[in-house]
Amino acid sequence: MYHLVFSADENYIKYTSVLITSIILNTDKNKKIQDFDKNSNIKNEKYFFHILSNFVSDKTREKLLNLQNALNEIFPCKIIIHIKNDEDFENFPTSGAAHSLKLPYYRLRLSSIFDESIKKCLYLDSDMLCMCDIRELFSINLKDKIVGVVGDPGSKKSKIKFKENDKKKIFYFDENYFNSGLLLINLEEYKKHSIEQKCEELASKCYYIKAADQDLLNATIHYKHQLKLDFAYNFSTIAFCYVICKDENKNRLNYTRNEFNKSIKNPKILHYGEKPWRFLKSYFDYKGTNINEYWWDMAIKTPIFNEELLKSKKNITNHLLCAGLGRELFNAALKFNFPKIKFLIKNTSNDEKYMQRAESIEDDFFGICCILGIAISYARSHKKNLFSVYLKALKMIYNFKKYHFRSRI
């Protein structure tokens, strides 16, 4: 038996269904777990998909049951819903990734859904796409490690601020900071080390936290209790644009450039930053394929939910607006054109024109334009000044030119 856990609210379940479908369709029915792990004693090869949510309507429950029945024809599986309440997480701060709801924290209590007979589970974020036989991960022997994790590609200069005995303290993260989008959990060790209790205890003391559950898990699971997995198993898609490896800066991705180059040639699980249901186009992979097409190809194959997903696809234009704005910012930043940057932030009158221009942006350039355009959108909604946008843009443009993967392989 293979137990997989997801967190999804009512709206996100349709995206979770695509991930679940990708896991089923990438399972090789001609292979057994023993082909991945000769010492495995698993006989009942069946997937149990656990969805943690705050609410699931009767209509969506029926859809999930029909999805289960359709996928069960391909490979044995069962979908199980677990309802949690935000009130159960009142000690957890509402900030950063958990600014609007407490759903990101739900995974911190996933062990409560399993009895003692279940020794291992795999948590996956719903904005992922499986491109391998997921049994590869279940065949990994965690031994006495608490969790198998993949390093996060972002900066490791973040921190948690908390109070203890009326004194302000700071927990600084280091190069071992991992991304909580994928967690291969040794449930025995997870419970033995009281990880959930430690997370809640720390959360109750926090007055500043940015990445919600991810920060808490990094603060409570020491590096010696982690098994570092290949970056390919949680391939953050921004890395298709650019990535800074540890042999270039120790505070960034904790993999060497050589290790990264192997992963980018064969990513096993994609973790989307620019969500395919909001961006029809973003980055292009090693083969020159728009990575969002992989997700939409799977959405078409997803039983029950495919019609709903494809209907929404017709109205998606966010990728064009962001890329169009981003190209304007790229040019303005390099020319120190501050009036233009200010205009991009304050004025939306030319957005339609920028969207039209985005159609002609070269593939390799499209991703960085999207990121820069997102910076403009953020500045508009959060009333940021032009100099903060300018400095951020310069940094991103510099990193793109120096670390874009096609120039590093």
mmCIF file of C-alpha atoms in Angstrom:
data_model
loop_
_atom_site.group_PDB
_atom_site.id
_atom_site.type_symbol
_atom_site.label_atom_id
_atom_site.label_comp_id
_atom_site.label_asym_id
_atom_site.label_seq_id
_atom_site.Cartn_x
_atom_site.Cartn_y
_atom_site.Cartn_z
ATOM 1 C CA MET A 1 0.000 0.000 0.000
ATOM 2 C CA TYR A 2 1.186 3.500 -0.853
ATOM 3 C CA HIS A 3 -0.180 6.426 1.129
ATOM 4 C CA LEU A 4 -0.043 9.898 -0.433
ATOM 5 C CA VAL A 5 -1.306 13.097 1.188
ATOM 6 C CA PHE A 6 -2.440 16.395 -0.343
ATOM 7 C CA SER A 7 -3.864 19.652 1.047
ATOM 8 C CA ALA A 8 -6.595 21.241 -1.042
ATOM 9 C CA ASP A 9 -9.626 23.428 -0.506
ATOM 10 C CA GLU A 10 -12.812 23.081 -2.555
ATOM 11 C CA ASN A 11 -11.407 25.157 -5.423
ATOM 12 C CA TYR A 12 -8.024 23.415 -5.533
ATOM 13 C CA ILE A 13 -9.312 19.843 -5.655
ATOM 14 C CA LYS A 14 -9.681 19.944 -9.436
ATOM 15 C CA TYR A 15 -5.969 20.697 -9.693
ATOM 16 C CA THR A 16 -5.174 17.926 -7.216
ATOM 17 C CA SER A 17 -7.103 15.560 -9.499
ATOM 18 C CA VAL A 18 -4.602 16.265 -12.291
ATOM 19 C CA LEU A 19 -1.701 15.372 -9.995
ATOM 20 C CA ILE A 20 -3.444 12.183 -8.867
ATOM 21 C CA THR A 21 -4.090 11.235 -12.494
ATOM 22 C CA SER A 22 -0.445 11.855 -13.402
ATOM 23 C CA ILE A 23 0.629 9.478 -10.626
ATOM 24 C CA ILE A 24 -1.690 6.737 -11.867
ATOM 25 C CA LEU A 25 -0.822 7.132 -15.549
ATOM 26 C CA ASN A 26 2.921 7.111 -14.856
ATOM 27 C CA THR A 27 2.724 3.884 -12.855
ATOM 28 C CA ASP A 28 4.152 1.073 -14.976
ATOM 29 C CA LYS A 29 1.689 -1.815 -14.655
ATOM 30 C CA ASN A 30 4.355 -4.194 -15.975
ATOM 31 C CA LYS A 31 6.494 -3.567 -12.909
ATOM 32 C CA LYS A 32 6.202 -4.469 -9.241
ATOM 33 C CA ILE A 33 7.667 -2.623 -6.283
ATOM 34 C CA GLN A 34 10.383 -5.275 -6.184
ATOM 35 C CA ASP A 35 11.669 -3.889 -9.494
ATOM 36 C CA PHE A 36 12.512 -0.718 -7.552
ATOM 37 C CA ASP A 37 13.349 -2.303 -4.203
ATOM 38 C CA LYS A 38 14.290 -5.984 -4.131
ATOM 39 C CA ASN A 39 13.896 -6.084 -0.358
ATOM 40 C CA SER A 40 10.358 -4.727 -0.305
ATOM 41 C CA ASN A 41 7.689 -6.952 1.209
ATOM 42 C CA ILE A 42 4.756 -4.911 -0.108
ATOM 43 C CA LYS A 43 2.208 -7.216 -1.692
ATOM 44 C CA ASN A 44 -0.891 -5.053 -1.927
ATOM 45 C CA GLU A 45 0.129 -2.462 -4.510
ATOM 46 C CA LYS A 46 -2.637 0.068 -4.112
ATOM 47 C CA TYR A 47 -2.591 3.844 -3.844
ATOM 48 C CA PHE A 48 -4.422 5.607 -1.038
ATOM 49 C CA PHE A 49 -4.823 9.288 -1.848
ATOM 50 C CA HIS A 50 -5.597 11.324 1.283
ATOM 51 C CA ILE A 51 -6.946 14.853 0.786
ATOM 52 C CA LEU A 52 -6.769 17.241 3.747
ATOM 53 C CA SER A 53 -9.328 20.015 3.386
ATOM 54 C CA ASN A 54 -11.439 22.506 5.298
ATOM 55 C CA PHE A 55 -14.579 21.749 3.266
ATOM 56 C CA VAL A 56 -15.616 19.496 0.394
ATOM 57 C CA SER A 57 -19.113 19.803 -1.055
ATOM 58 C CA ASP A 58 -21.322 16.817 -1.840
ATOM 59 C CA LYS A 59 -20.962 17.577 -5.552
ATOM 60 C CA THR A 60 -17.160 17.499 -5.359
ATOM 61 C CA ARG A 61 -17.232 14.354 -3.223
ATOM 62 C CA GLU A 62 -19.254 12.669 -5.940
ATOM 63 C CA LYS A 63 -16.756 13.803 -8.570
ATOM 64 C CA LEU A 64 -13.873 12.419 -6.508
ATOM 65 C CA LEU A 65 -15.673 9.093 -6.146
ATOM 66 C CA ASN A 66 -16.173 8.944 -9.907
ATOM 67 C CA LEU A 67 -12.513 9.909 -10.420
ATOM 68 C CA GLN A 68 -11.487 7.110 -8.078
ATOM 69 C CA ASN A 69 -13.624 4.579 -9.945
ATOM 70 C CA ALA A 70 -12.220 5.661 -13.318
ATOM 71 C CA LEU A 71 -8.583 5.552 -12.193
ATOM 72 C CA ASN A 72 -9.146 2.284 -10.356
ATOM 73 C CA GLU A 73 -9.664 0.714 -13.773
ATOM 74 C CA ILE A 74 -6.044 1.595 -14.557
ATOM 75 C CA PHE A 75 -4.346 0.930 -11.205
ATOM 76 C CA PRO A 76 -5.863 0.112 -7.788
ATOM 77 C CA CYS A 77 -6.526 3.287 -5.803
ATOM 78 C CA LYS A 78 -8.791 4.915 -3.248
ATOM 79 C CA ILE A 79 -9.422 8.601 -2.501
ATOM 80 C CA ILE A 80 -10.066 9.515 1.127
ATOM 81 C CA ILE A 81 -11.158 12.953 2.381
ATOM 82 C CA HIS A 82 -10.113 14.273 5.809
ATOM 83 C CA ILE A 83 -11.823 17.451 7.016
ATOM 84 C CA LYS A 84 -9.816 19.724 9.325
ATOM 85 C CA ASN A 85 -10.816 23.023 10.915
ATOM 86 C CA ASP A 86 -8.902 26.301 10.987
ATOM 87 C CA GLU A 87 -9.906 26.574 14.649
ATOM 88 C CA ASP A 88 -7.610 23.638 15.402
ATOM 89 C CA PHE A 89 -4.691 25.813 14.314
ATOM 90 C CA GLU A 90 -5.462 28.923 16.336
ATOM 91 C CA ASN A 91 -1.932 28.846 17.806
ATOM 92 C CA PHE A 92 -0.425 29.141 14.335
ATOM 93 C CA PRO A 93 0.321 32.638 12.974
ATOM 94 C CA THR A 94 -1.715 34.082 10.123
ATOM 95 C CA SER A 95 1.031 35.541 7.984
ATOM 96 C CA GLY A 96 3.123 34.889 4.914
ATOM 97 C CA ALA A 97 1.953 31.761 3.075
ATOM 98 C CA ALA A 98 -0.901 31.372 5.590
ATOM 99 C CA HIS A 99 -2.125 34.981 5.386
ATOM 100 C CA SER A 100 -5.686 34.144 4.330
ATOM 101 C CA LEU A 101 -6.347 30.646 5.668
ATOM 102 C CA LYS A 102 -4.669 27.975 7.770
ATOM 103 C CA LEU A 103 -4.760 25.237 5.121
ATOM 104 C CA PRO A 104 -0.946 25.240 4.646
ATOM 105 C CA TYR A 105 -0.621 24.098 8.257
ATOM 106 C CA TYR A 106 -2.901 21.083 7.838
ATOM 107 C CA ARG A 107 -0.043 18.847 6.714
ATOM 108 C CA LEU A 108 1.587 19.359 10.111
ATOM 109 C CA ARG A 109 -1.021 17.030 11.583
ATOM 110 C CA LEU A 110 -1.078 14.421 8.868
ATOM 111 C CA SER A 111 0.185 11.665 11.185
ATOM 112 C CA SER A 112 -3.179 11.716 12.978
ATOM 113 C CA ILE A 113 -4.874 10.209 9.922
ATOM 114 C CA PHE A 114 -2.714 7.072 10.018
ATOM 115 C CA ASP A 115 -2.692 4.176 12.452
ATOM 116 C CA GLU A 116 0.487 2.537 13.728
ATOM 117 C CA SER A 117 0.581 0.017 10.874
ATOM 118 C CA ILE A 118 1.424 2.729 8.322
ATOM 119 C CA LYS A 119 5.168 3.367 8.374
ATOM 120 C CA LYS A 120 5.673 5.746 5.478
ATOM 121 C CA CYS A 121 3.717 8.371 3.565
ATOM 122 C CA LEU A 122 4.409 10.906 0.845
ATOM 123 C CA TYR A 123 3.103 14.462 0.999
ATOM 124 C CA LEU A 124 2.812 16.407 -2.277
ATOM 125 C CA ASP A 125 1.664 19.959 -3.011
ATOM 126 C CA SER A 126 -1.295 20.135 -5.394
ATOM 127 C CA ASP A 127 0.585 22.380 -7.859
ATOM 128 C CA MET A 128 2.823 19.497 -8.868
ATOM 129 C CA LEU A 129 2.865 17.077 -11.794
ATOM 130 C CA CYS A 130 4.289 13.563 -11.577
ATOM 131 C CA MET A 131 6.411 12.462 -14.535
ATOM 132 C CA CYS A 132 7.839 9.240 -13.101
ATOM 133 C CA ASP A 133 6.693 6.024 -11.459
ATOM 134 C CA ILE A 134 6.105 7.339 -7.940
ATOM 135 C CA ARG A 135 7.092 3.955 -6.498
ATOM 136 C CA GLU A 136 10.685 5.092 -7.016
ATOM 137 C CA LEU A 137 10.203 7.290 -3.962
ATOM 138 C CA PHE A 138 8.436 4.651 -1.888
ATOM 139 C CA SER A 139 11.340 2.289 -2.539
ATOM 140 C CA ILE A 140 13.786 4.669 -0.808
ATOM 141 C CA ASN A 141 14.921 3.396 2.579
ATOM 142 C CA LEU A 142 14.723 6.264 5.056
ATOM 143 C CA LYS A 143 16.311 4.114 7.800
ATOM 144 C CA ASP A 144 16.316 6.275 10.934
ATOM 145 C CA LYS A 145 15.753 9.559 9.087
ATOM 146 C CA ILE A 146 12.569 11.478 9.811
ATOM 147 C CA VAL A 147 11.988 12.761 6.314
ATOM 148 C CA GLY A 148 13.256 12.689 2.751
ATOM 149 C CA VAL A 149 13.377 16.220 1.309
ATOM 150 C CA VAL A 150 14.517 18.330 -1.622
ATOM 151 C CA GLY A 151 16.396 21.604 -1.194
ATOM 152 C CA ASP A 152 14.611 24.878 -1.899
ATOM 153 C CA PRO A 153 16.101 27.026 -4.725
ATOM 154 C CA GLY A 154 15.380 30.342 -2.986
ATOM 155 C CA SER A 155 17.618 32.424 -0.751
ATOM 156 C CA LYS A 156 18.497 30.943 2.651
ATOM 157 C CA LYS A 157 18.644 34.313 4.370
ATOM 158 C CA SER A 158 15.123 33.984 5.776
ATOM 159 C CA LYS A 159 14.382 33.630 9.470
ATOM 160 C CA ILE A 160 11.720 33.067 12.102
ATOM 161 C CA LYS A 161 11.251 35.615 14.863
ATOM 162 C CA PHE A 162 9.747 34.382 18.111
ATOM 163 C CA LYS A 163 9.483 35.140 21.816
ATOM 164 C CA GLU A 164 10.658 32.797 24.552
ATOM 165 C CA ASN A 165 10.605 33.689 28.261
ATOM 166 C CA ASP A 166 9.689 37.248 27.261
ATOM 167 C CA LYS A 167 12.855 37.520 25.175
ATOM 168 C CA LYS A 168 12.907 38.081 21.430
ATOM 169 C CA LYS A 169 14.821 35.402 19.564
ATOM 170 C CA ILE A 170 15.638 34.672 15.926
ATOM 171 C CA PHE A 171 16.052 31.308 14.207
ATOM 172 C CA TYR A 172 18.181 31.616 11.073
ATOM 173 C CA PHE A 173 17.951 29.092 8.256
ATOM 174 C CA ASP A 174 21.032 27.739 6.515
ATOM 175 C CA GLU A 175 21.914 26.076 3.222
ATOM 176 C CA ASN A 176 20.016 22.915 4.247
ATOM 177 C CA TYR A 177 16.637 24.669 4.022
ATOM 178 C CA PHE A 178 14.209 22.367 2.195
ATOM 179 C CA ASN A 179 10.977 22.827 0.272
ATOM 180 C CA SER A 180 7.964 21.309 2.041
ATOM 181 C CA GLY A 181 6.105 20.690 -1.231
ATOM 182 C CA LEU A 182 7.417 17.134 -1.132
ATOM 183 C CA LEU A 183 7.919 15.227 2.110
ATOM 184 C CA LEU A 184 8.718 11.521 2.194
ATOM 185 C CA ILE A 185 7.899 10.865 5.826
ATOM 186 C CA ASN A 186 9.059 8.093 8.120
ATOM 187 C CA LEU A 187 5.966 8.135 10.333
ATOM 188 C CA GLU A 188 7.593 6.222 13.179
ATOM 189 C CA GLU A 189 10.460 8.699 13.493
ATOM 190 C CA TYR A 190 8.147 11.642 12.814
ATOM 191 C CA LYS A 191 6.035 10.688 15.819
ATOM 192 C CA LYS A 192 9.005 9.619 17.929
ATOM 193 C CA HIS A 193 10.571 13.082 17.594
ATOM 194 C CA SER A 194 7.213 14.812 18.242
ATOM 195 C CA ILE A 195 7.544 16.971 15.127
ATOM 196 C CA GLU A 196 3.921 18.094 15.081
ATOM 197 C CA GLN A 197 4.023 19.139 18.734
ATOM 198 C CA LYS A 198 7.317 20.978 18.235
ATOM 199 C CA CYS A 199 5.898 22.830 15.239
ATOM 200 C CA GLU A 200 2.850 23.968 17.188
ATOM 201 C CA GLU A 201 4.944 24.987 20.173
ATOM 202 C CA LEU A 202 7.222 27.121 18.006
ATOM 203 C CA ALA A 203 4.267 28.518 16.044
ATOM 204 C CA SER A 204 2.622 29.736 19.237
ATOM 205 C CA LYS A 205 5.732 31.812 19.998
ATOM 206 C CA CYS A 206 6.210 33.311 16.523
ATOM 207 C CA TYR A 207 5.605 36.949 15.730
ATOM 208 C CA TYR A 208 7.228 36.774 12.283
ATOM 209 C CA ILE A 209 7.142 33.834 9.896
ATOM 210 C CA LYS A 210 7.125 33.880 6.100
ATOM 211 C CA ALA A 211 6.733 30.386 4.678
ATOM 212 C CA ALA A 212 4.278 28.993 7.260
ATOM 213 C CA ASP A 213 4.574 25.197 7.610
ATOM 214 C CA GLN A 214 7.780 25.097 5.554
ATOM 215 C CA ASP A 215 9.598 27.367 7.993
ATOM 216 C CA LEU A 216 8.299 25.445 11.002
ATOM 217 C CA LEU A 217 9.379 22.082 9.605
ATOM 218 C CA ASN A 218 12.822 23.417 8.746
ATOM 219 C CA ALA A 219 13.194 24.786 12.261
ATOM 220 C CA THR A 220 12.131 21.570 13.986
ATOM 221 C CA ILE A 221 13.706 18.833 11.824
ATOM 222 C CA HIS A 222 17.477 18.963 12.189
ATOM 223 C CA TYR A 223 19.604 18.340 9.110
ATOM 224 C CA LYS A 224 20.985 15.095 10.577
ATOM 225 C CA HIS A 225 17.428 13.709 10.531
ATOM 226 C CA GLN A 226 16.877 14.564 6.859
ATOM 227 C CA LEU A 227 17.600 12.428 3.816
ATOM 228 C CA LYS A 228 18.456 14.688 0.910
ATOM 229 C CA LEU A 229 16.701 13.560 -2.279
ATOM 230 C CA ASP A 230 17.536 14.316 -5.898
ATOM 231 C CA PHE A 231 16.342 17.778 -6.970
ATOM 232 C CA ALA A 232 14.469 16.059 -9.805
ATOM 233 C CA TYR A 233 11.837 14.827 -7.320
ATOM 234 C CA ASN A 234 10.715 18.374 -6.475
ATOM 235 C CA PHE A 235 11.857 20.340 -9.487
ATOM 236 C CA SER A 236 10.829 23.948 -8.895
ATOM 237 C CA THR A 237 9.959 25.219 -12.345
ATOM 238 C CA ILE A 238 11.627 28.611 -11.890
ATOM 239 C CA ALA A 239 14.869 26.661 -12.258
ATOM 240 C CA PHE A 240 14.062 26.372 -15.965
ATOM 241 C CA CYS A 241 14.577 30.129 -16.058
ATOM 242 C CA TYR A 242 17.635 30.338 -13.815
ATOM 243 C CA VAL A 243 19.043 28.792 -10.679
ATOM 244 C CA ILE A 244 22.080 29.525 -8.495
ATOM 245 C CA CYS A 245 23.779 26.370 -7.216
ATOM 246 C CA LYS A 246 25.794 25.852 -4.035
ATOM 247 C CA ASP A 247 29.147 25.868 -5.838
ATOM 248 C CA GLU A 248 28.208 29.379 -7.020
ATOM 249 C CA ASN A 249 26.574 30.654 -3.808
ATOM 250 C CA LYS A 250 26.154 28.473 -0.713
ATOM 251 C CA ASN A 251 23.001 30.362 0.316
ATOM 252 C CA ARG A 252 21.028 29.204 -2.726
ATOM 253 C CA LEU A 253 20.176 25.768 -4.148
ATOM 254 C CA ASN A 254 21.984 23.114 -2.090
ATOM 255 C CA TYR A 255 23.064 21.074 -5.133
ATOM 256 C CA THR A 256 26.133 21.432 -7.317
ATOM 257 C CA ARG A 257 25.754 22.680 -10.860
ATOM 258 C CA ASN A 258 26.587 19.167 -12.077
ATOM 259 C CA GLU A 259 23.870 17.638 -9.874
ATOM 260 C CA PHE A 260 21.381 20.208 -11.107
ATOM 261 C CA ASN A 261 22.261 19.616 -14.767
ATOM 262 C CA LYS A 262 21.434 15.916 -14.338
ATOM 263 C CA SER A 263 18.072 16.769 -12.785
ATOM 264 C CA ILE A 264 17.041 19.273 -15.438
ATOM 265 C CA LYS A 265 17.543 16.676 -18.143
ATOM 266 C CA ASN A 266 15.108 14.312 -16.419
ATOM 267 C CA PRO A 267 12.802 16.056 -13.906
ATOM 268 C CA LYS A 268 10.609 13.501 -12.160
ATOM 269 C CA ILE A 269 8.107 15.744 -10.384
ATOM 270 C CA LEU A 270 7.493 19.317 -11.545
ATOM 271 C CA HIS A 271 6.562 21.888 -8.890
ATOM 272 C CA TYR A 272 4.889 24.788 -10.661
ATOM 273 C CA GLY A 273 5.542 28.340 -9.523
ATOM 274 C CA GLU A 274 3.540 29.968 -12.306
ATOM 275 C CA LYS A 275 0.411 27.808 -12.092
ATOM 276 C CA PRO A 276 -0.672 26.328 -15.437
ATOM 277 C CA TRP A 277 -4.300 27.225 -14.692
ATOM 278 C CA ARG A 278 -3.206 30.888 -14.570
ATOM 279 C CA PHE A 279 -0.328 30.806 -17.086
ATOM 280 C CA LEU A 280 -0.678 28.919 -20.362
ATOM 281 C CA LYS A 281 2.976 29.595 -21.019
ATOM 282 C CA SER A 282 5.951 30.201 -18.737
ATOM 283 C CA TYR A 283 9.279 28.369 -18.986
ATOM 284 C CA PHE A 284 10.760 25.984 -21.532
ATOM 285 C CA ASP A 285 12.550 22.814 -20.509
ATOM 286 C CA TYR A 286 15.761 21.155 -21.655
ATOM 287 C CA LYS A 287 13.910 19.772 -24.693
ATOM 288 C CA GLY A 288 12.510 23.191 -25.622
ATOM 289 C CA THR A 289 8.935 22.350 -24.564
ATOM 290 C CA ASN A 290 6.648 24.791 -22.761
ATOM 291 C CA ILE A 291 6.388 23.054 -19.378
ATOM 292 C CA ASN A 292 2.797 24.206 -18.824
ATOM 293 C CA GLU A 293 1.779 22.069 -21.796
ATOM 294 C CA TYR A 294 2.721 18.950 -19.808
ATOM 295 C CA TRP A 295 0.162 19.899 -17.178
ATOM 296 C CA TRP A 296 -2.570 20.685 -19.682
ATOM 297 C CA ASP A 297 -1.922 17.444 -21.571
ATOM 298 C CA MET A 298 -2.548 15.606 -18.273
ATOM 299 C CA ALA A 299 -5.596 17.763 -17.528
ATOM 300 C CA ILE A 300 -7.140 16.518 -20.781
ATOM 301 C CA LYS A 301 -6.583 12.920 -19.595
ATOM 302 C CA THR A 302 -7.994 13.564 -16.124
ATOM 303 C CA PRO A 303 -11.350 11.800 -15.776
ATOM 304 C CA ILE A 304 -14.408 13.712 -14.513
ATOM 305 C CA PHE A 305 -12.626 17.067 -14.033
ATOM 306 C CA ASN A 306 -11.213 17.510 -17.558
ATOM 307 C CA GLU A 307 -14.256 19.267 -19.021
ATOM 308 C CA GLU A 308 -14.316 21.828 -16.200
ATOM 309 C CA LEU A 309 -10.586 22.445 -16.497
ATOM 310 C CA LEU A 310 -10.611 22.846 -20.275
ATOM 311 C CA LYS A 311 -13.532 25.254 -20.081
ATOM 312 C CA SER A 312 -11.527 27.562 -17.833
ATOM 313 C CA LYS A 313 -8.522 27.367 -20.143
ATOM 314 C CA LYS A 314 -10.238 29.510 -22.773
ATOM 315 C CA ASN A 315 -10.190 32.605 -20.575
ATOM 316 C CA ILE A 316 -6.573 32.489 -19.387
ATOM 317 C CA THR A 317 -4.578 35.575 -20.384
ATOM 318 C CA ASN A 318 -2.494 36.261 -17.271
ATOM 319 C CA HIS A 319 0.665 34.891 -18.914
ATOM 320 C CA LEU A 320 0.372 37.433 -21.706
ATOM 321 C CA LEU A 321 -0.145 40.379 -19.372
ATOM 322 C CA CYS A 322 2.757 39.401 -17.102
ATOM 323 C CA ALA A 323 5.114 38.668 -19.988
ATOM 324 C CA GLY A 324 4.136 41.906 -21.751
ATOM 325 C CA LEU A 325 4.678 44.004 -18.631
ATOM 326 C CA GLY A 326 7.881 42.120 -17.907
ATOM 327 C CA ARG A 327 9.418 42.876 -21.282
ATOM 328 C CA GLU A 328 8.678 46.569 -20.804
ATOM 329 C CA LEU A 329 10.273 46.475 -17.344
ATOM 330 C CA PHE A 330 13.311 44.582 -18.669
ATOM 331 C CA ASN A 331 14.015 47.298 -21.239
ATOM 332 C CA ALA A 332 13.218 50.170 -18.870
ATOM 333 C CA ALA A 333 15.451 48.851 -16.089
ATOM 334 C CA LEU A 334 18.472 48.447 -18.368
ATOM 335 C CA LYS A 335 17.998 52.026 -19.662
ATOM 336 C CA PHE A 336 17.441 53.532 -16.170
ATOM 337 C CA ASN A 337 14.071 54.714 -17.482
ATOM 338 C CA PHE A 338 12.462 55.523 -14.138
ATOM 339 C CA PRO A 339 9.458 57.418 -15.593
ATOM 340 C CA LYS A 340 8.573 54.296 -17.616
ATOM 341 C CA ILE A 341 8.837 52.032 -14.546
ATOM 342 C CA LYS A 342 6.611 54.399 -12.611
ATOM 343 C CA PHE A 343 4.128 54.415 -15.497
ATOM 344 C CA LEU A 344 4.047 50.599 -15.577
ATOM 345 C CA ILE A 345 3.202 50.521 -11.868
ATOM 346 C CA LYS A 346 0.670 53.341 -11.786
ATOM 347 C CA ASN A 347 -1.052 53.080 -15.155
ATOM 348 C CA THR A 348 -2.915 50.180 -16.781
ATOM 349 C CA SER A 349 -4.001 51.976 -19.957
ATOM 350 C CA ASN A 350 -1.435 50.238 -22.170
ATOM 351 C CA ASP A 351 -1.886 46.721 -20.762
ATOM 352 C CA GLU A 352 -3.804 45.516 -23.810
ATOM 353 C CA LYS A 353 -0.955 46.643 -26.066
ATOM 354 C CA TYR A 354 1.622 44.924 -23.857
ATOM 355 C CA MET A 355 -0.381 41.697 -24.020
ATOM 356 C CA GLN A 356 -0.397 41.807 -27.810
ATOM 357 C CA ARG A 357 3.359 42.346 -27.889
ATOM 358 C CA ALA A 358 3.862 39.361 -25.588
ATOM 359 C CA GLU A 359 2.831 37.018 -28.410
ATOM 360 C CA SER A 360 6.150 37.690 -30.147
ATOM 361 C CA ILE A 361 8.457 37.163 -27.144
ATOM 362 C CA GLU A 362 11.070 34.469 -27.761
ATOM 363 C CA ASP A 363 10.639 31.227 -25.839
ATOM 364 C CA ASP A 364 13.885 31.460 -23.851
ATOM 365 C CA PHE A 365 13.037 35.027 -22.884
ATOM 366 C CA PHE A 366 9.387 34.445 -21.986
ATOM 367 C CA GLY A 367 10.008 33.077 -18.474
ATOM 368 C CA ILE A 368 12.071 35.988 -17.180
ATOM 369 C CA CYS A 369 9.487 38.376 -18.655
ATOM 370 C CA CYS A 370 6.780 36.562 -16.694
ATOM 371 C CA ILE A 371 8.718 36.912 -13.440
ATOM 372 C CA LEU A 372 9.360 40.608 -14.046
ATOM 373 C CA GLY A 373 5.710 41.139 -14.936
ATOM 374 C CA ILE A 374 4.641 39.478 -11.696
ATOM 375 C CA ALA A 375 6.844 42.025 -9.894
ATOM 376 C CA ILE A 376 4.857 44.826 -11.569
ATOM 377 C CA SER A 377 1.534 43.199 -10.647
ATOM 378 C CA TYR A 378 2.708 42.839 -7.047
ATOM 379 C CA ALA A 379 3.827 46.471 -6.957
ATOM 380 C CA ARG A 380 0.431 47.568 -8.240
ATOM 381 C CA SER A 381 -1.543 45.627 -5.625
ATOM 382 C CA HIS A 382 0.811 46.391 -2.726
ATOM 383 C CA LYS A 383 1.597 50.006 -3.696
ATOM 384 C CA LYS A 384 5.346 49.507 -3.981
ATOM 385 C CA ASN A 385 7.533 52.364 -5.162
ATOM 386 C CA LEU A 386 9.448 52.364 -8.426
ATOM 387 C CA PHE A 387 12.899 52.055 -6.836
ATOM 388 C CA SER A 388 12.055 48.789 -5.057
ATOM 389 C CA VAL A 389 10.774 47.424 -8.383
ATOM 390 C CA TYR A 390 13.840 48.732 -10.225
ATOM 391 C CA LEU A 391 16.294 47.115 -7.794
ATOM 392 C CA LYS A 392 14.398 43.829 -7.824
ATOM 393 C CA ALA A 393 14.314 43.856 -11.625
ATOM 394 C CA LEU A 394 18.063 44.513 -11.916
ATOM 395 C CA LYS A 395 18.800 41.592 -9.600
ATOM 396 C CA MET A 396 16.576 39.212 -11.560
ATOM 397 C CA ILE A 397 17.965 40.332 -14.921
ATOM 398 C CA TYR A 398 21.535 39.886 -13.679
ATOM 399 C CA ASN A 399 20.794 36.390 -12.368
ATOM 400 C CA PHE A 400 18.997 35.427 -15.555
ATOM 401 C CA LYS A 401 21.876 36.507 -17.768
ATOM 402 C CA LYS A 402 24.444 34.727 -15.606
ATOM 403 C CA TYR A 403 22.599 31.600 -14.498
ATOM 404 C CA HIS A 404 20.053 30.808 -17.202
ATOM 405 C CA PHE A 405 20.343 27.023 -17.554
ATOM 406 C CA ARG A 406 20.968 26.983 -21.316
ATOM 407 C CA SER A 407 24.096 29.067 -20.792
ATOM 408 C CA ARG A 408 25.310 26.794 -17.957
ATOM 409 C CA ILE A 409 25.156 23.345 -19.550
#
